GROMACS .gro file of N, CA, C and O in nm:
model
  280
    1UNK      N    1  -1.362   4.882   6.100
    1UNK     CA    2  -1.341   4.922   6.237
    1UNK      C    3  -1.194   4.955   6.260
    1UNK      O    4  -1.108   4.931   6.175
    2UNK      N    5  -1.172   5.003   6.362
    2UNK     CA    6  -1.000   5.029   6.414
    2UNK      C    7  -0.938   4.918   6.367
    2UNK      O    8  -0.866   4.964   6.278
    3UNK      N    9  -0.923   4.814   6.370
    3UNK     CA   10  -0.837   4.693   6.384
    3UNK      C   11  -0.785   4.694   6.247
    3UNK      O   12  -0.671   4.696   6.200
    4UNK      N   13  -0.920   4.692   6.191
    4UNK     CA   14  -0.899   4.739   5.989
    4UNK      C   15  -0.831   4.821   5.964
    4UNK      O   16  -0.722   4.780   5.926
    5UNK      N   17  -0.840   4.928   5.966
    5UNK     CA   18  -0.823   5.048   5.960
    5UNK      C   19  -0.683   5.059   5.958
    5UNK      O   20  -0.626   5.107   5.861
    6UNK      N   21  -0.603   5.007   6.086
    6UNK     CA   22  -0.461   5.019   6.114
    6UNK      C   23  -0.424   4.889   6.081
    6UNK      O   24  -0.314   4.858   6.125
    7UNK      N   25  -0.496   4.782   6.001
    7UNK     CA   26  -0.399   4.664   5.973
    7UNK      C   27  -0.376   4.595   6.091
    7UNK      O   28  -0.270   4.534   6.074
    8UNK      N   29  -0.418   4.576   6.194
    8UNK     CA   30  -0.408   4.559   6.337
    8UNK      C   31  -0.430   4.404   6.320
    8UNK      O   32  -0.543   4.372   6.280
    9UNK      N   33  -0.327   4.287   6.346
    9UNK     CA   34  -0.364   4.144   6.349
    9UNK      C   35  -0.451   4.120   6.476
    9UNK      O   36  -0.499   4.215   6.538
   10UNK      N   37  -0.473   3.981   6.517
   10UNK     CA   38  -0.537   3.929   6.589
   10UNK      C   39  -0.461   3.934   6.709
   10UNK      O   40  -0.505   3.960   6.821
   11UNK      N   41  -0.317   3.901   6.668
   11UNK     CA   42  -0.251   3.868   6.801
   11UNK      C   43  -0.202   4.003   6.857
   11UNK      O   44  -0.190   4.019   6.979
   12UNK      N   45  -0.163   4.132   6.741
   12UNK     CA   46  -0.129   4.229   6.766
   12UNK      C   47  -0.259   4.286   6.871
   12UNK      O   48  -0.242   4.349   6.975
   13UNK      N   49  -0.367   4.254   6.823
   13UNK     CA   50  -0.492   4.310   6.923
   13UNK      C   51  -0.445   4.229   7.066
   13UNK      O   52  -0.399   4.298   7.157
   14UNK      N   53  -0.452   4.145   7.077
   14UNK     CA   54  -0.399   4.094   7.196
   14UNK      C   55  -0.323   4.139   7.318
   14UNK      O   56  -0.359   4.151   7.435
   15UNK      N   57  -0.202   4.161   7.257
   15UNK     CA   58  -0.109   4.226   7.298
   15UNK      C   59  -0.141   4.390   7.382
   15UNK      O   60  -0.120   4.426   7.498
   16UNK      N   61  -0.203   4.462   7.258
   16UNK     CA   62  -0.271   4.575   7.296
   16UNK      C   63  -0.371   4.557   7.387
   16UNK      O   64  -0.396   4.650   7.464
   17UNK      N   65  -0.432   4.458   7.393
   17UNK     CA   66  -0.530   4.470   7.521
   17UNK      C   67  -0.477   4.454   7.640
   17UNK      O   68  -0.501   4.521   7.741
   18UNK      N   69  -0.395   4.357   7.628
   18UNK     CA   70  -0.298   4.331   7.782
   18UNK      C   71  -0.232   4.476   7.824
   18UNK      O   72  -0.235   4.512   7.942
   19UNK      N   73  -0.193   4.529   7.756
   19UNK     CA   74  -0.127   4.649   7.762
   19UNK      C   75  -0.219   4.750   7.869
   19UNK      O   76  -0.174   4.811   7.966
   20UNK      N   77  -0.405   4.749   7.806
   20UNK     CA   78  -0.457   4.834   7.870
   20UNK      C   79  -0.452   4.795   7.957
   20UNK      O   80  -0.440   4.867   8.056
   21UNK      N   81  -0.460   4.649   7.965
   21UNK     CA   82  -0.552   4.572   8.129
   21UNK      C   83  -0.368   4.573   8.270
   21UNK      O   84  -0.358   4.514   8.378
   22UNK      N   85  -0.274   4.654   8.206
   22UNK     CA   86  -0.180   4.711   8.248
   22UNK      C   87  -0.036   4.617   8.271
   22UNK      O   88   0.067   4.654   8.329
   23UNK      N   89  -0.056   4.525   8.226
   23UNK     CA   90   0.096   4.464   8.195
   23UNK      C   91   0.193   4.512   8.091
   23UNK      O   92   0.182   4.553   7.976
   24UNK      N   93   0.283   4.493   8.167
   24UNK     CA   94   0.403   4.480   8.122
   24UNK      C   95   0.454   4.384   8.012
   24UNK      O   96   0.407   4.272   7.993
   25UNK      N   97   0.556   4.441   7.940
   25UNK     CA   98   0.603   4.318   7.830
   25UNK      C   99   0.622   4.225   7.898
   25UNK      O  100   0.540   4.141   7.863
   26UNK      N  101   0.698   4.177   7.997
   26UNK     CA  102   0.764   4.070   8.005
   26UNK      C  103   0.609   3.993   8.093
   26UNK      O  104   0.593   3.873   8.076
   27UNK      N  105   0.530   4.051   8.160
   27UNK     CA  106   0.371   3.978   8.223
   27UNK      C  107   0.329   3.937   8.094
   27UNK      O  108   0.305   3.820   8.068
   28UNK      N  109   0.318   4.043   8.001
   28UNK     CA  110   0.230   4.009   7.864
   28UNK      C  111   0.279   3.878   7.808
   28UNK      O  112   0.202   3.784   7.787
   29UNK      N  113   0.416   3.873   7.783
   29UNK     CA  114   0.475   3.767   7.705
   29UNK      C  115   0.484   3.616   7.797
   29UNK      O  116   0.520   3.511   7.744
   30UNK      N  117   0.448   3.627   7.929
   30UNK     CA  118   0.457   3.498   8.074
   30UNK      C  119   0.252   3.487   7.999
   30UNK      O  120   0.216   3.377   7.960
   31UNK      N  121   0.166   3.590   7.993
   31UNK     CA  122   0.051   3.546   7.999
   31UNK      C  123   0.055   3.461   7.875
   31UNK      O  124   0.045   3.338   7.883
   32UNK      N  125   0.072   3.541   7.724
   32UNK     CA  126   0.064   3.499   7.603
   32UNK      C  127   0.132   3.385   7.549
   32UNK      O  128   0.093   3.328   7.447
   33UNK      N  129   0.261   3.339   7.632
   33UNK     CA  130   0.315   3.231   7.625
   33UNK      C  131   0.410   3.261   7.467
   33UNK      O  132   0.441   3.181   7.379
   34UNK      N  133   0.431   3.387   7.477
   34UNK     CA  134   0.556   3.426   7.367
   34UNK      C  135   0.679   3.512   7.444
   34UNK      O  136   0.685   3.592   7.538
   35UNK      N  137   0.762   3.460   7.363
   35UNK     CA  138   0.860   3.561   7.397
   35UNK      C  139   0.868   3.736   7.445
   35UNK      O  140   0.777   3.811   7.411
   36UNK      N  141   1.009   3.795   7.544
   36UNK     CA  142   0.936   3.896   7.542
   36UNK      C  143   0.962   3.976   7.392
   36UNK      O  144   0.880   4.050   7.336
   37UNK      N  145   1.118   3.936   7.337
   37UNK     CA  146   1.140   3.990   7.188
   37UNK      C  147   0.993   3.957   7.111
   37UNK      O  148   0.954   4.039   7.028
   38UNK      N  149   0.945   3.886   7.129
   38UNK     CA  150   0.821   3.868   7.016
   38UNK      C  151   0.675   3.988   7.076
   38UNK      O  152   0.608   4.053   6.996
   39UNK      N  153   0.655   3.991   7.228
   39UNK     CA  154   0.621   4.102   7.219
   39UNK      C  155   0.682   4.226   7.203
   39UNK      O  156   0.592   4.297   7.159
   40UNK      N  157   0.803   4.307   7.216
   40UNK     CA  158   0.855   4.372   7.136
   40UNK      C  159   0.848   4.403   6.989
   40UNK      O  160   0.796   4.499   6.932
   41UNK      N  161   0.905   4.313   6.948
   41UNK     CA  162   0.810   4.327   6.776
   41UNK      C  163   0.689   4.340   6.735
   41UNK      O  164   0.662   4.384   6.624
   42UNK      N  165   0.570   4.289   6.852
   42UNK     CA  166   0.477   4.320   6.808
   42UNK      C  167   0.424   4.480   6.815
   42UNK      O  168   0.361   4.545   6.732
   43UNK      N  169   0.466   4.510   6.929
   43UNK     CA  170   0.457   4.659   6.989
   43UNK      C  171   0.496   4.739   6.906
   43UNK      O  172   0.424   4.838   6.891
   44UNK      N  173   0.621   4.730   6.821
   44UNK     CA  174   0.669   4.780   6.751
   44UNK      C  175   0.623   4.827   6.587
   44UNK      O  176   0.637   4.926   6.515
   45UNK      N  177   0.566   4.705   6.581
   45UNK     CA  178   0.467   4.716   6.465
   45UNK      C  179   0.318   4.797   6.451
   45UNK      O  180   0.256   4.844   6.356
   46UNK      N  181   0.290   4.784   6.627
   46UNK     CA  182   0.161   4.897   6.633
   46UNK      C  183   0.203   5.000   6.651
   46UNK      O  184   0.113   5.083   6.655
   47UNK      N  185   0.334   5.056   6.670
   47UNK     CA  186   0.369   5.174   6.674
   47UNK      C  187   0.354   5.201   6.560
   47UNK      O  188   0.258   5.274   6.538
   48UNK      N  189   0.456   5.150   6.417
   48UNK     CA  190   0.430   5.184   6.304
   48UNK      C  191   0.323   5.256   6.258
   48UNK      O  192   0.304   5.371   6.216
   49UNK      N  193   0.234   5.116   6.284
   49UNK     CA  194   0.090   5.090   6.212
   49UNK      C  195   0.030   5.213   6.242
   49UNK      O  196   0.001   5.278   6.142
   50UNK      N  197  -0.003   5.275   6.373
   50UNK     CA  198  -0.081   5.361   6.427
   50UNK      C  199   0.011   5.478   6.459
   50UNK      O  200  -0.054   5.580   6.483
   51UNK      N  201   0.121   5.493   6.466
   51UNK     CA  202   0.227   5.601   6.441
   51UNK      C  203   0.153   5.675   6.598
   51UNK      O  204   0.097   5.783   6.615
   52UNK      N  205   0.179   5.577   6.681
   52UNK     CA  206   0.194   5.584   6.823
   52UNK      C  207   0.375   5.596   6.870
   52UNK      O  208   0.458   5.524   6.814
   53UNK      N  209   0.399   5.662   6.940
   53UNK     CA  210   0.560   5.684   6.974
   53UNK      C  211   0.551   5.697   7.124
   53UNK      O  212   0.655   5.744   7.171
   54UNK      N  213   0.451   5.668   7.217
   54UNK     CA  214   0.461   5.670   7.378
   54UNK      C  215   0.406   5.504   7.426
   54UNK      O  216   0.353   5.424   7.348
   55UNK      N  217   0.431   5.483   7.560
   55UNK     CA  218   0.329   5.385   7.591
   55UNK      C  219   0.187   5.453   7.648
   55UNK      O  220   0.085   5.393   7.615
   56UNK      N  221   0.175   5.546   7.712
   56UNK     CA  222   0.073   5.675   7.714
   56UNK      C  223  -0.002   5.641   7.620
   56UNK      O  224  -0.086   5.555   7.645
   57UNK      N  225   0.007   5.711   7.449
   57UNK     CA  226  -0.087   5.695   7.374
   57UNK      C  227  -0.123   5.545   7.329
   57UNK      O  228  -0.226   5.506   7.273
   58UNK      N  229   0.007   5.460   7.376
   58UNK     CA  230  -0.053   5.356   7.319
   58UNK      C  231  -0.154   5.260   7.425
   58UNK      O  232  -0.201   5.155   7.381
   59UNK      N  233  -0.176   5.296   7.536
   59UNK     CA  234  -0.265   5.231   7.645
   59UNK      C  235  -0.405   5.306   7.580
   59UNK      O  236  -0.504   5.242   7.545
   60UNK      N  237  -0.388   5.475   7.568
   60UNK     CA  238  -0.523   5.515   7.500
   60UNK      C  239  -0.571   5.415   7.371
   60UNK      O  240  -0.673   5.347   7.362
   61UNK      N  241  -0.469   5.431   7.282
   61UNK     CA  242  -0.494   5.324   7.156
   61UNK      C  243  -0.566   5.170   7.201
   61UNK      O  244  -0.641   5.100   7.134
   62UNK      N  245  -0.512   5.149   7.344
   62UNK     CA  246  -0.548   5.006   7.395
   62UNK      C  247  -0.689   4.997   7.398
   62UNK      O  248  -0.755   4.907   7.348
   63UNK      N  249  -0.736   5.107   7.466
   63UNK     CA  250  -0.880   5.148   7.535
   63UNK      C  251  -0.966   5.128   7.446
   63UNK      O  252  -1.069   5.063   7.464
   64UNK      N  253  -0.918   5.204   7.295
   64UNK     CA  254  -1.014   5.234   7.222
   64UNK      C  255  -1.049   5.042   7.158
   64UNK      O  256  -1.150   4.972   7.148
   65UNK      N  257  -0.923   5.027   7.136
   65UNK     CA  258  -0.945   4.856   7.076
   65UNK      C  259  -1.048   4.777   7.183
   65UNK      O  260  -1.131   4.695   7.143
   66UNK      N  261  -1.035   4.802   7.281
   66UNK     CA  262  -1.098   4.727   7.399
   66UNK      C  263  -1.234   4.772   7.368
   66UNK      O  264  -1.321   4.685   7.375
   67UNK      N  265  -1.272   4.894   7.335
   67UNK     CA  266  -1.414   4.913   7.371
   67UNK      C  267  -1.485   4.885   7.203
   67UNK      O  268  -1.606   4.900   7.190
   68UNK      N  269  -1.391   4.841   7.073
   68UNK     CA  270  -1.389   4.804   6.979
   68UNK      C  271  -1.501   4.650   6.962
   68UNK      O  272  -1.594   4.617   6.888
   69UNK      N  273  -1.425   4.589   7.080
   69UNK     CA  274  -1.382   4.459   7.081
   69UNK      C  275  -1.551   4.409   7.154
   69UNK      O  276  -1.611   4.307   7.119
   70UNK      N  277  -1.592   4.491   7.240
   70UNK     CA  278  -1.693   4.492   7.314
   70UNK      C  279  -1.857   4.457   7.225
   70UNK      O  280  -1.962   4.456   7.287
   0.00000   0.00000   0.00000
């Protein structure tokens, strides 16, 4: 599935979902109870991973994980 596919961790899915459900790093990292540098890095890594370079495509990228996840 997607998650495979892009190497996508558990927590990195996480992250990405909050993203769709429309928070912000620093909401994401108050919900997830991490830092916001640690969400940063994580973001950063799904950029890599999925060679996403907007937050635009990466809320689409969110969607698709979300309806993955379903």
């Amino acid at each position: 599935d997607f998650c495979k596919r892009y190497e996508i961790s558990p927590r990195e899915t996480d992250i990405v979902s909050e993203i769709c459900n429309g928070l912000s790093n620093k909401e994401i990292s108050e919900k997830l109870y991490i830092s916001l540098q640690t969400v940063k890095d994580h973001t950063h890594r799904i950029y890599i991973k999925t060679n996403v370079k907007s937050r635009v495509k990466r809320m689409n990228l969110a969607k698709e994980i979300v309806k993955e996840k379903a």
